Amino acid sequence: MWKVSSKGRTYQNGKALSSETRRAIIDKIILRGGQKETGVFHGKLLDVATELNLSCSVVSKIWRQYCQTSSFSLLKKTTGNNSSLSDGDLQLLEVIKRQRPSTSYNEILNVLFDVGDLPTGSTSKTAVCNAVQNCLPSGKFTYKKINKVAQERFSLQNMAYTQLFIDYLHDKDPYTVQYFDECGVKLPGNGTRSYGHAPVGERAIEIIRYCETANTTVNVLCSLFGATYTNIVDGPSNTTEFLRFFEEA
């Protein structure tokens, strides 16, 4: 909603002065002898404020900013590091969040008090939250849904087996290859946290021990043309069921 100030200027609550108005303030002061290098102005800031329907304090603030920073643009609001968190604490905090994005602020506080530079009780969850969102070495972290990856996938044995399998299939005719597989209703996230922090623009990925609860299992024989044979097993499958399916197919 537009309002009219006591000086006769129309404005909106929460909206800063436009760049044109800020430039006009600086131009009028310099035109009347204002010196940016020293900040000296022998004229009256009140006269400039009256001409632009502004308060004298606003004109003084913008002139002082221009003398100190050589810019009259609106200063961005920045949230600095809490004085109680050292650079080492911030690095440790980022390592914790990258290793396990779902780590809670209470858990982070306990680690900081145990191995960080902070004495117990010297900072708060609010300070840690602010640091995660604004002050980590690699940039801001945001809160997002976690992509869970099974730890077993990256074992040396599994990686080696996968590479051998790829090498074996490299020279095969894809139209002659068929696969046995199984799928089912599983809850890999059962009892685990679903959200965590990660850098802006990056996914939150957490490697966990895979905890599954199978309900119904579907055995599948598939090829390049799709599924060619299936059967359904109540509950989790086992070697006996798999061999029976192999014989049927």
PDB file of N, CA and C in Angstrom, residues 109 121-129:
ATOM      1  N   LEU A 109      26.116 -29.812  17.454  1.00  0.00           N
ATOM      2  CA  LEU A 109      26.592 -29.113  18.651  1.00  0.00           C
ATOM      3  C   LEU A 109      27.434 -30.030  19.528  1.00  0.00           C
ATOM      4  N   GLY A 121      28.551 -25.261  25.769  1.00  0.00           N
ATOM      5  CA  GLY A 121      27.555 -24.242  26.076  1.00  0.00           C
ATOM      6  C   GLY A 121      27.864 -22.859  25.548  1.00  0.00           C
ATOM      7  N   SER A 122      28.931 -22.726  24.733  1.00  0.00           N
ATOM      8  CA  SER A 122      29.334 -21.392  24.278  1.00  0.00           C
ATOM      9  C   SER A 122      28.634 -20.936  23.006  1.00  0.00           C
ATOM     10  N   THR A 123      27.845 -21.801  22.378  1.00  0.00           N
ATOM     11  CA  THR A 123      27.080 -21.386  21.203  1.00  0.00           C
ATOM     12  C   THR A 123      25.729 -22.093  21.231  1.00  0.00           C
ATOM     13  N   SER A 124      24.898 -21.833  20.221  1.00  0.00           N
ATOM     14  CA  SER A 124      23.524 -22.337  20.244  1.00  0.00           C
ATOM     15  C   SER A 124      23.161 -22.992  18.922  1.00  0.00           C
ATOM     16  N   LYS A 125      21.987 -23.651  18.907  1.00  0.00           N
ATOM     17  CA  LYS A 125      21.483 -24.239  17.667  1.00  0.00           C
ATOM     18  C   LYS A 125      21.225 -23.162  16.627  1.00  0.00           C
ATOM     19  N   THR A 126      20.793 -21.982  17.076  1.00  0.00           N
ATOM     20  CA  THR A 126      20.526 -20.884  16.140  1.00  0.00           C
ATOM     21  C   THR A 126      21.796 -20.483  15.403  1.00  0.00           C
ATOM     22  N   ALA A 127      22.922 -20.423  16.124  1.00  0.00           N
ATOM     23  CA  ALA A 127      24.194 -20.067  15.500  1.00  0.00           C
ATOM     24  C   ALA A 127      24.627 -21.131  14.499  1.00  0.00           C
ATOM     25  N   VAL A 128      24.436 -22.404  14.842  1.00  0.00           N
ATOM     26  CA  VAL A 128      24.790 -23.496  13.929  1.00  0.00           C
ATOM     27  C   VAL A 128      23.904 -23.456  12.691  1.00  0.00           C
ATOM     28  N   CYS A 129      22.605 -23.223  12.888  1.00  0.00           N
ATOM     29  CA  CYS A 129      21.669 -23.119  11.761  1.00  0.00           C
ATOM     30  C   CYS A 129      22.073 -21.991  10.827  1.00  0.00           C
TER      31      CYS A 129
END
